[in-house]
Amino acid sequence: MRRTGWRACLVAALATAVLAVTGCAARNNRNDLAWDVVARHDMVRSQIEARGIADERVIDAMLKVERHRFVPKALEKLAYQDHPLPIGEGQTISQPYIVALMTDRLALRPTDRVLEIGTGSGYQAAILSLIVDEVYTIEIVEPLADSSAALLDRLGYKNVHVRHGDGFLGWPETAPFDAIIVTCAPPTVPEPLIAQLAEDGRLIVPLGDDFQVLTLYRKSAGVLTQEEIAPVLFVPMKGLIENR
Ligand code: SAH
């Protein structure tokens, strides 16, 4: 009896040890392979859903796009925090919540063609590309246009078309657009962008100089209506707009 009891104890101890080891292995795998998955879930839950963004397609895209790939390597562990980050050339990748808010307010449909002014890192374009058919994006700083085009291609975002140029002029050859998103701040909306907005189209833009207001325009029967959404802070729009 005593020997059986001893053996039972040994078996129980071994079983506990095996469970502990396999449990550890599972935890380690999760930590090793998926720190960014965990960070993205936390970001979406605490920064985006908690602030009222509920559109499933926006949430799905924010969960899928690997934001840490769009920031400099040295900053990758900060990519899911609640603020913008520098991306070089004096420019920034927007705060995740602002990306989600602007995308949400555009009320995108899967068949939409979207124009973005200010490609920057390419992150906003990647988010859009998971929601709509075609994304056209223009960046005035050539090295940023080149690096984000290469990155988007490498990551498989094949429906994003990147152009180096002044977004003031829009992309007339592929207009009209169902939605236009401006991610740099002009003092007034460039007229070519209004002209390139389709009937029933939406245009979102941080409008202003030192103080900016995120503003949503809708074109209906050729008439624009305007809705102010939130105070924001973006880098200023450069190029032709500066001469206006
Ligand atoms: N959407 C970007 C962040 C944009 S930062 C992202 O997801 O990372 C603003 C960008 O607008 C900068 O890269 C800046 O160079 C660009 N920009 C400024 N003026 C512009 C213009 N006239 N045309 C196109 N891009 C412009």
PDB file of C-alpha atoms and ligand atoms in Angstrom:
ATOM      1  CA  MET A   1       0.000   0.000   0.000  1.00  0.00           C
ATOM      2  CA  ARG A   2       2.730   2.387   0.912  1.00  0.00           C
ATOM      3  CA  ARG A   3       4.643   1.644  -2.325  1.00  0.00           C
ATOM      4  CA  THR A   4       1.496   2.175  -4.437  1.00  0.00           C
ATOM      5  CA  GLY A   5       0.900   5.486  -2.685  1.00  0.00           C
ATOM      6  CA  TRP A   6       4.485   6.556  -3.418  1.00  0.00           C
ATOM      7  CA  ARG A   7       4.113   5.598  -7.101  1.00  0.00           C
ATOM      8  CA  ALA A   8       0.818   7.440  -7.391  1.00  0.00           C
ATOM      9  CA  CYS A   9       2.526  10.492  -5.952  1.00  0.00           C
ATOM     10  CA  LEU A  10       5.362  10.197  -8.451  1.00  0.00           C
ATOM     11  CA  VAL A  11       2.923   9.840 -11.388  1.00  0.00           C
ATOM     12  CA  ALA A  12       0.951  12.849 -10.177  1.00  0.00           C
ATOM     13  CA  ALA A  13       4.138  14.902  -9.789  1.00  0.00           C
ATOM     14  CA  LEU A  14       5.329  13.911 -13.273  1.00  0.00           C
ATOM     15  CA  ALA A  15       1.950  14.741 -14.777  1.00  0.00           C
ATOM     16  CA  THR A  16       2.032  18.158 -13.096  1.00  0.00           C
ATOM     17  CA  ALA A  17       5.551  18.759 -14.410  1.00  0.00           C
ATOM     18  CA  VAL A  18       4.535  17.771 -17.969  1.00  0.00           C
ATOM     19  CA  LEU A  19       1.504  20.054 -17.814  1.00  0.00           C
ATOM     20  CA  ALA A  20       3.639  22.893 -16.495  1.00  0.00           C
ATOM     21  CA  VAL A  21       6.207  22.430 -19.282  1.00  0.00           C
ATOM     22  CA  THR A  22       3.618  22.201 -22.080  1.00  0.00           C
ATOM     23  CA  GLY A  23       1.753  25.179 -20.565  1.00  0.00           C
ATOM     24  CA  CYS A  24       4.971  27.192 -20.571  1.00  0.00           C
ATOM     25  CA  ALA A  25       5.731  26.184 -24.146  1.00  0.00           C
ATOM     26  CA  ALA A  26       2.299  27.367 -25.266  1.00  0.00           C
ATOM     27  CA  ARG A  27       2.734  30.680 -23.451  1.00  0.00           C
ATOM     28  CA  ASN A  28       6.223  31.161 -24.854  1.00  0.00           C
ATOM     29  CA  ASN A  29       5.026  30.480 -28.394  1.00  0.00           C
ATOM     30  CA  ARG A  30       2.314  33.085 -28.021  1.00  0.00           C
ATOM     31  CA  ASN A  31       4.753  35.621 -26.668  1.00  0.00           C
ATOM     32  CA  ASP A  32       7.408  34.886 -29.276  1.00  0.00           C
ATOM     33  CA  LEU A  33       5.232  34.712 -32.336  1.00  0.00           C
ATOM     34  CA  ALA A  34       2.512  37.168 -31.685  1.00  0.00           C
ATOM     35  CA  TRP A  35       3.479  40.173 -29.559  1.00  0.00           C
ATOM     36  CA  ASP A  36       2.079  42.374 -32.301  1.00  0.00           C
ATOM     37  CA  VAL A  37      -1.213  40.464 -32.501  1.00  0.00           C
ATOM     38  CA  VAL A  38      -1.702  40.988 -28.766  1.00  0.00           C
ATOM     39  CA  ALA A  39      -0.675  44.662 -29.063  1.00  0.00           C
ATOM     40  CA  ARG A  40      -3.076  45.236 -31.987  1.00  0.00           C
ATOM     41  CA  HIS A  41      -5.979  43.672 -30.089  1.00  0.00           C
ATOM     42  CA  ASP A  42      -5.229  45.879 -27.079  1.00  0.00           C
ATOM     43  CA  MET A  43      -4.959  48.948 -29.336  1.00  0.00           C
ATOM     44  CA  VAL A  44      -8.296  48.232 -31.011  1.00  0.00           C
ATOM     45  CA  ARG A  45     -10.081  47.503 -27.752  1.00  0.00           C
ATOM     46  CA  SER A  46      -8.753  50.361 -25.622  1.00  0.00           C
ATOM     47  CA  GLN A  47      -8.158  53.143 -28.174  1.00  0.00           C
ATOM     48  CA  ILE A  48     -10.688  52.534 -30.928  1.00  0.00           C
ATOM     49  CA  GLU A  49     -13.731  50.534 -29.781  1.00  0.00           C
ATOM     50  CA  ALA A  50     -13.644  52.268 -26.382  1.00  0.00           C
ATOM     51  CA  ARG A  51     -13.976  55.613 -28.190  1.00  0.00           C
ATOM     52  CA  GLY A  52     -17.043  54.513 -30.114  1.00  0.00           C
ATOM     53  CA  ILE A  53     -15.779  53.189 -33.477  1.00  0.00           C
ATOM     54  CA  ALA A  54     -17.943  50.158 -34.217  1.00  0.00           C
ATOM     55  CA  ASP A  55     -17.827  49.564 -38.013  1.00  0.00           C
ATOM     56  CA  GLU A  56     -16.692  45.954 -38.362  1.00  0.00           C
ATOM     57  CA  ARG A  57     -14.710  46.577 -41.543  1.00  0.00           C
ATOM     58  CA  VAL A  58     -12.737  49.376 -39.893  1.00  0.00           C
ATOM     59  CA  ILE A  59     -12.110  47.240 -36.798  1.00  0.00           C
ATOM     60  CA  ASP A  60     -11.068  44.234 -38.925  1.00  0.00           C
ATOM     61  CA  ALA A  61      -8.633  46.330 -40.953  1.00  0.00           C
ATOM     62  CA  MET A  62      -7.104  47.861 -37.809  1.00  0.00           C
ATOM     63  CA  LEU A  63      -6.672  44.322 -36.405  1.00  0.00           C
ATOM     64  CA  LYS A  64      -5.048  43.045 -39.594  1.00  0.00           C
ATOM     65  CA  VAL A  65      -2.628  45.738 -40.774  1.00  0.00           C
ATOM     66  CA  GLU A  66       0.754  45.300 -39.081  1.00  0.00           C
ATOM     67  CA  ARG A  67       1.299  48.905 -38.042  1.00  0.00           C
ATOM     68  CA  HIS A  68       4.763  48.156 -36.636  1.00  0.00           C
ATOM     69  CA  ARG A  69       5.969  47.524 -40.211  1.00  0.00           C
ATOM     70  CA  PHE A  70       5.123  51.124 -41.158  1.00  0.00           C
ATOM     71  CA  VAL A  71       7.351  52.803 -38.546  1.00  0.00           C
ATOM     72  CA  PRO A  72      11.154  52.902 -38.295  1.00  0.00           C
ATOM     73  CA  LYS A  73      12.544  49.618 -36.891  1.00  0.00           C
ATOM     74  CA  ALA A  74      13.786  51.343 -33.717  1.00  0.00           C
ATOM     75  CA  LEU A  75      10.214  52.480 -32.916  1.00  0.00           C
ATOM     76  CA  GLU A  76       8.412  49.256 -33.787  1.00  0.00           C
ATOM     77  CA  LYS A  77       7.549  48.376 -30.163  1.00  0.00           C
ATOM     78  CA  LEU A  78       5.831  51.785 -29.824  1.00  0.00           C
ATOM     79  CA  ALA A  79       3.712  51.319 -32.948  1.00  0.00           C
ATOM     80  CA  TYR A  80       0.518  50.353 -31.082  1.00  0.00           C
ATOM     81  CA  GLN A  81       0.580  53.193 -28.553  1.00  0.00           C
ATOM     82  CA  ASP A  82      -1.980  55.978 -28.480  1.00  0.00           C
ATOM     83  CA  HIS A  83      -0.017  58.683 -30.339  1.00  0.00           C
ATOM     84  CA  PRO A  84       1.590  59.602 -33.679  1.00  0.00           C
ATOM     85  CA  LEU A  85       5.223  58.611 -34.377  1.00  0.00           C
ATOM     86  CA  PRO A  86       7.977  60.105 -36.542  1.00  0.00           C
ATOM     87  CA  ILE A  87       8.552  58.331 -39.879  1.00  0.00           C
ATOM     88  CA  GLY A  88      11.495  60.401 -41.162  1.00  0.00           C
ATOM     89  CA  GLU A  89      11.628  63.443 -43.474  1.00  0.00           C
ATOM     90  CA  GLY A  90      10.033  65.473 -40.646  1.00  0.00           C
ATOM     91  CA  GLN A  91       6.709  63.644 -41.129  1.00  0.00           C
ATOM     92  CA  THR A  92       4.562  61.455 -38.863  1.00  0.00           C
ATOM     93  CA  ILE A  93       2.300  58.414 -38.940  1.00  0.00           C
ATOM     94  CA  SER A  94      -1.053  59.449 -37.428  1.00  0.00           C
ATOM     95  CA  GLN A  95      -2.386  58.261 -34.076  1.00  0.00           C
ATOM     96  CA  PRO A  96      -4.247  54.936 -34.586  1.00  0.00           C
ATOM     97  CA  TYR A  97      -7.555  56.396 -33.345  1.00  0.00           C
ATOM     98  CA  ILE A  98      -7.419  59.255 -35.865  1.00  0.00           C
ATOM     99  CA  VAL A  99      -6.798  56.763 -38.700  1.00  0.00           C
ATOM    100  CA  ALA A 100      -9.816  54.746 -37.537  1.00  0.00           C
ATOM    101  CA  LEU A 101     -11.998  57.849 -37.045  1.00  0.00           C
ATOM    102  CA  MET A 102     -11.275  59.269 -40.516  1.00  0.00           C
ATOM    103  CA  THR A 103     -11.801  55.870 -42.157  1.00  0.00           C
ATOM    104  CA  ASP A 104     -15.048  55.342 -40.249  1.00  0.00           C
ATOM    105  CA  ARG A 105     -16.514  58.762 -41.117  1.00  0.00           C
ATOM    106  CA  LEU A 106     -15.909  58.189 -44.846  1.00  0.00           C
ATOM    107  CA  ALA A 107     -18.671  55.517 -44.680  1.00  0.00           C
ATOM    108  CA  LEU A 108     -16.860  53.424 -47.296  1.00  0.00           C
ATOM    109  CA  ARG A 109     -18.496  50.830 -49.535  1.00  0.00           C
ATOM    110  CA  PRO A 110     -16.501  47.854 -50.881  1.00  0.00           C
ATOM    111  CA  THR A 111     -16.787  49.098 -54.489  1.00  0.00           C
ATOM    112  CA  ASP A 112     -15.476  52.616 -53.683  1.00  0.00           C
ATOM    113  CA  ARG A 113     -12.404  54.188 -55.242  1.00  0.00           C
ATOM    114  CA  VAL A 114     -10.548  56.274 -52.698  1.00  0.00           C
ATOM    115  CA  LEU A 115      -7.940  59.015 -53.088  1.00  0.00           C
ATOM    116  CA  GLU A 116      -5.534  59.800 -50.237  1.00  0.00           C
ATOM    117  CA  ILE A 117      -3.409  62.957 -50.117  1.00  0.00           C
ATOM    118  CA  GLY A 118      -0.298  62.396 -47.955  1.00  0.00           C
ATOM    119  CA  THR A 119       0.844  58.762 -48.241  1.00  0.00           C
ATOM    120  CA  GLY A 120       3.477  59.171 -45.501  1.00  0.00           C
ATOM    121  CA  SER A 121       4.272  55.695 -44.191  1.00  0.00           C
ATOM    122  CA  GLY A 122       1.544  54.012 -46.276  1.00  0.00           C
ATOM    123  CA  TYR A 123      -0.338  52.822 -43.160  1.00  0.00           C
ATOM    124  CA  GLN A 124      -3.598  54.685 -43.819  1.00  0.00           C
ATOM    125  CA  ALA A 125      -3.529  53.477 -47.438  1.00  0.00           C
ATOM    126  CA  ALA A 126      -3.093  49.868 -46.241  1.00  0.00           C
ATOM    127  CA  ILE A 127      -6.119  50.225 -43.934  1.00  0.00           C
ATOM    128  CA  LEU A 128      -8.216  51.634 -46.797  1.00  0.00           C
ATOM    129  CA  SER A 129      -7.082  48.903 -49.182  1.00  0.00           C
ATOM    130  CA  LEU A 130      -8.659  46.187 -47.016  1.00  0.00           C
ATOM    131  CA  ILE A 131     -12.021  47.971 -47.117  1.00  0.00           C
ATOM    132  CA  VAL A 132     -12.384  49.199 -50.721  1.00  0.00           C
ATOM    133  CA  ASP A 133     -11.512  48.098 -54.275  1.00  0.00           C
ATOM    134  CA  GLU A 134      -8.917  50.680 -55.282  1.00  0.00           C
ATOM    135  CA  VAL A 135      -6.805  53.179 -53.354  1.00  0.00           C
ATOM    136  CA  TYR A 136      -4.867  55.996 -55.037  1.00  0.00           C
ATOM    137  CA  THR A 137      -2.417  57.862 -52.828  1.00  0.00           C
ATOM    138  CA  ILE A 138      -0.147  60.858 -53.492  1.00  0.00           C
ATOM    139  CA  GLU A 139       2.957  61.887 -51.546  1.00  0.00           C
ATOM    140  CA  ILE A 140       4.925  65.089 -52.131  1.00  0.00           C
ATOM    141  CA  VAL A 141       8.186  63.896 -50.496  1.00  0.00           C
ATOM    142  CA  GLU A 142       9.795  61.595 -53.055  1.00  0.00           C
ATOM    143  CA  PRO A 143      11.764  59.313 -50.690  1.00  0.00           C
ATOM    144  CA  LEU A 144       8.559  58.675 -48.703  1.00  0.00           C
ATOM    145  CA  ALA A 145       6.570  57.968 -51.885  1.00  0.00           C
ATOM    146  CA  ASP A 146       9.253  55.501 -52.985  1.00  0.00           C
ATOM    147  CA  SER A 147       9.645  53.729 -49.646  1.00  0.00           C
ATOM    148  CA  SER A 148       5.919  53.400 -48.953  1.00  0.00           C
ATOM    149  CA  ALA A 149       5.245  52.158 -52.509  1.00  0.00           C
ATOM    150  CA  ALA A 150       7.928  49.489 -52.042  1.00  0.00           C
ATOM    151  CA  LEU A 151       6.641  48.527 -48.580  1.00  0.00           C
ATOM    152  CA  LEU A 152       2.985  48.273 -49.665  1.00  0.00           C
ATOM    153  CA  ASP A 153       4.029  46.118 -52.599  1.00  0.00           C
ATOM    154  CA  ARG A 154       6.188  43.873 -50.406  1.00  0.00           C
ATOM    155  CA  LEU A 155       3.374  43.418 -47.884  1.00  0.00           C
ATOM    156  CA  GLY A 156       0.945  42.477 -50.671  1.00  0.00           C
ATOM    157  CA  TYR A 157      -1.331  45.552 -50.784  1.00  0.00           C
ATOM    158  CA  LYS A 158      -1.703  45.264 -54.544  1.00  0.00           C
ATOM    159  CA  ASN A 159      -4.755  47.545 -54.891  1.00  0.00           C
ATOM    160  CA  VAL A 160      -2.853  50.634 -53.668  1.00  0.00           C
ATOM    161  CA  HIS A 161      -1.422  52.942 -56.347  1.00  0.00           C
ATOM    162  CA  VAL A 162       1.229  55.364 -55.089  1.00  0.00           C
ATOM    163  CA  ARG A 163       2.271  58.513 -56.945  1.00  0.00           C
ATOM    164  CA  HIS A 164       4.930  61.088 -56.136  1.00  0.00           C
ATOM    165  CA  GLY A 165       3.488  64.559 -56.636  1.00  0.00           C
ATOM    166  CA  ASP A 166       1.499  67.455 -55.210  1.00  0.00           C
ATOM    167  CA  GLY A 167      -1.838  66.210 -53.932  1.00  0.00           C
ATOM    168  CA  PHE A 168      -3.268  69.689 -54.433  1.00  0.00           C
ATOM    169  CA  LEU A 169      -3.896  68.664 -58.046  1.00  0.00           C
ATOM    170  CA  GLY A 170      -5.534  65.353 -57.158  1.00  0.00           C
ATOM    171  CA  TRP A 171      -5.303  62.465 -59.654  1.00  0.00           C
ATOM    172  CA  PRO A 172      -7.400  63.702 -62.614  1.00  0.00           C
ATOM    173  CA  GLU A 173      -6.853  60.637 -64.849  1.00  0.00           C
ATOM    174  CA  THR A 174      -8.595  58.327 -62.352  1.00  0.00           C
ATOM    175  CA  ALA A 175     -11.213  60.757 -61.003  1.00  0.00           C
ATOM    176  CA  PRO A 176     -13.951  60.866 -59.887  1.00  0.00           C
ATOM    177  CA  PHE A 177     -13.421  59.366 -56.428  1.00  0.00           C
ATOM    178  CA  ASP A 178     -16.142  58.117 -54.081  1.00  0.00           C
ATOM    179  CA  ALA A 179     -14.057  59.239 -51.130  1.00  0.00           C
ATOM    180  CA  ILE A 180     -11.071  61.538 -50.613  1.00  0.00           C
ATOM    181  CA  ILE A 181      -8.990  61.578 -47.431  1.00  0.00           C
ATOM    182  CA  VAL A 182      -6.475  64.353 -46.845  1.00  0.00           C
ATOM    183  CA  THR A 183      -3.902  63.466 -44.171  1.00  0.00           C
ATOM    184  CA  CYS A 184      -1.981  66.760 -44.181  1.00  0.00           C
ATOM    185  CA  ALA A 185      -3.560  70.065 -43.200  1.00  0.00           C
ATOM    186  CA  PRO A 186      -4.460  72.693 -45.838  1.00  0.00           C
ATOM    187  CA  PRO A 187      -5.937  76.075 -44.818  1.00  0.00           C
ATOM    188  CA  THR A 188      -8.746  75.563 -47.365  1.00  0.00           C
ATOM    189  CA  VAL A 189      -9.846  72.568 -49.447  1.00  0.00           C
ATOM    190  CA  PRO A 190      -7.964  72.503 -52.799  1.00  0.00           C
ATOM    191  CA  GLU A 191     -10.534  73.121 -55.580  1.00  0.00           C
ATOM    192  CA  PRO A 192      -9.302  70.239 -57.790  1.00  0.00           C
ATOM    193  CA  LEU A 193     -10.170  67.791 -54.989  1.00  0.00           C
ATOM    194  CA  ILE A 194     -13.738  69.077 -54.791  1.00  0.00           C
ATOM    195  CA  ALA A 195     -13.989  68.788 -58.574  1.00  0.00           C
ATOM    196  CA  GLN A 196     -12.719  65.185 -58.449  1.00  0.00           C
ATOM    197  CA  LEU A 197     -15.241  64.094 -55.817  1.00  0.00           C
ATOM    198  CA  ALA A 198     -18.016  61.883 -57.264  1.00  0.00           C
ATOM    199  CA  GLU A 199     -21.703  62.551 -56.760  1.00  0.00           C
ATOM    200  CA  ASP A 200     -22.563  61.228 -53.241  1.00  0.00           C
ATOM    201  CA  GLY A 201     -18.819  61.360 -52.509  1.00  0.00           C
ATOM    202  CA  ARG A 202     -17.283  62.129 -49.101  1.00  0.00           C
ATOM    203  CA  LEU A 203     -14.136  64.133 -48.426  1.00  0.00           C
ATOM    204  CA  ILE A 204     -12.455  64.307 -45.022  1.00  0.00           C
ATOM    205  CA  VAL A 205      -9.746  66.835 -44.231  1.00  0.00           C
ATOM    206  CA  PRO A 206      -8.011  68.441 -41.222  1.00  0.00           C
ATOM    207  CA  LEU A 207      -8.714  72.067 -42.058  1.00  0.00           C
ATOM    208  CA  GLY A 208      -6.748  75.015 -40.682  1.00  0.00           C
ATOM    209  CA  ASP A 209      -3.274  76.346 -39.886  1.00  0.00           C
ATOM    210  CA  ASP A 210      -2.219  76.235 -36.221  1.00  0.00           C
ATOM    211  CA  PHE A 211      -5.583  74.936 -35.049  1.00  0.00           C
ATOM    212  CA  GLN A 212      -7.270  72.393 -37.244  1.00  0.00           C
ATOM    213  CA  VAL A 213     -10.735  70.910 -37.326  1.00  0.00           C
ATOM    214  CA  LEU A 214     -11.352  67.534 -38.896  1.00  0.00           C
ATOM    215  CA  THR A 215     -14.079  68.356 -41.412  1.00  0.00           C
ATOM    216  CA  LEU A 216     -16.275  66.038 -43.469  1.00  0.00           C
ATOM    217  CA  TYR A 217     -17.791  67.215 -46.774  1.00  0.00           C
ATOM    218  CA  ARG A 218     -20.532  65.413 -48.682  1.00  0.00           C
ATOM    219  CA  LYS A 219     -21.411  66.130 -52.306  1.00  0.00           C
ATOM    220  CA  SER A 220     -25.078  65.699 -53.105  1.00  0.00           C
ATOM    221  CA  ALA A 221     -26.741  66.960 -56.304  1.00  0.00           C
ATOM    222  CA  GLY A 222     -23.564  68.957 -56.923  1.00  0.00           C
ATOM    223  CA  VAL A 223     -23.865  70.754 -53.557  1.00  0.00           C
ATOM    224  CA  LEU A 224     -21.347  70.355 -50.715  1.00  0.00           C
ATOM    225  CA  THR A 225     -22.465  70.061 -47.108  1.00  0.00           C
ATOM    226  CA  GLN A 226     -19.985  70.328 -44.274  1.00  0.00           C
ATOM    227  CA  GLU A 227     -19.739  68.719 -40.808  1.00  0.00           C
ATOM    228  CA  GLU A 228     -17.097  69.495 -38.184  1.00  0.00           C
ATOM    229  CA  ILE A 229     -15.940  66.374 -36.378  1.00  0.00           C
ATOM    230  CA  ALA A 230     -13.065  67.055 -33.938  1.00  0.00           C
ATOM    231  CA  PRO A 231     -10.051  69.277 -33.284  1.00  0.00           C
ATOM    232  CA  VAL A 232      -6.879  67.600 -34.593  1.00  0.00           C
ATOM    233  CA  LEU A 233      -3.182  68.229 -35.237  1.00  0.00           C
ATOM    234  CA  PHE A 234      -1.640  67.255 -38.595  1.00  0.00           C
ATOM    235  CA  VAL A 235       1.503  68.344 -40.443  1.00  0.00           C
ATOM    236  CA  PRO A 236       0.734  71.222 -42.845  1.00  0.00           C
ATOM    237  CA  MET A 237       0.043  70.609 -46.519  1.00  0.00           C
ATOM    238  CA  LYS A 238       2.970  71.767 -48.642  1.00  0.00           C
ATOM    239  CA  GLY A 239       3.396  72.743 -52.281  1.00  0.00           C
ATOM    240  CA  LEU A 240       0.934  74.701 -54.437  1.00  0.00           C
ATOM    241  CA  ILE A 241      -1.431  75.381 -51.518  1.00  0.00           C
ATOM    242  CA  GLU A 242       1.256  77.574 -49.914  1.00  0.00           C
ATOM    243  CA  ASN A 243       0.910  80.110 -52.775  1.00  0.00           C
ATOM    244  CA  ARG A 244      -2.840  80.477 -52.316  1.00  0.00           C
TER     245      ARG A 244
HETATM  246  N1  SAH B   1      -1.289  59.103 -44.029  1.00  0.00           N
HETATM  247  C1  SAH B   1       0.048  58.991 -43.526  1.00  0.00           C
HETATM  248  C2  SAH B   1       0.431  60.108 -42.577  1.00  0.00           C
HETATM  249  C3  SAH B   1       0.506  61.382 -43.266  1.00  0.00           C
HETATM  250  S1  SAH B   1       1.633  62.579 -42.660  1.00  0.00           S
HETATM  251  C4  SAH B   1       0.316  57.656 -42.876  1.00  0.00           C
HETATM  252  O1  SAH B   1      -0.583  56.817 -42.796  1.00  0.00           O
HETATM  253  O2  SAH B   1       1.457  57.433 -42.471  1.00  0.00           O
HETATM  254  C5  SAH B   1       1.315  63.790 -43.913  1.00  0.00           C
HETATM  255  C6  SAH B   1       1.986  63.489 -45.218  1.00  0.00           C
HETATM  256  O3  SAH B   1       1.499  64.428 -46.164  1.00  0.00           O
HETATM  257  C7  SAH B   1       3.494  63.686 -45.169  1.00  0.00           C
HETATM  258  O4  SAH B   1       4.137  62.518 -45.593  1.00  0.00           O
HETATM  259  C8  SAH B   1       3.731  64.860 -46.112  1.00  0.00           C
HETATM  260  O5  SAH B   1       4.949  64.788 -46.822  1.00  0.00           O
HETATM  261  C9  SAH B   1       2.541  64.735 -47.043  1.00  0.00           C
HETATM  262  N2  SAH B   1       2.194  65.952 -47.791  1.00  0.00           N
HETATM  263  C10 SAH B   1       2.278  67.261 -47.402  1.00  0.00           C
HETATM  264  N3  SAH B   1       1.845  68.080 -48.381  1.00  0.00           N
HETATM  265  C11 SAH B   1       1.487  67.274 -49.422  1.00  0.00           C
HETATM  266  C12 SAH B   1       0.968  67.531 -50.728  1.00  0.00           C
HETATM  267  N4  SAH B   1       0.727  68.758 -51.175  1.00  0.00           N
HETATM  268  N5  SAH B   1       0.711  66.469 -51.531  1.00  0.00           N
HETATM  269  C13 SAH B   1       0.947  65.201 -51.106  1.00  0.00           C
HETATM  270  N6  SAH B   1       1.446  64.897 -49.892  1.00  0.00           N
HETATM  271  C14 SAH B   1       1.708  65.929 -49.052  1.00  0.00           C
END
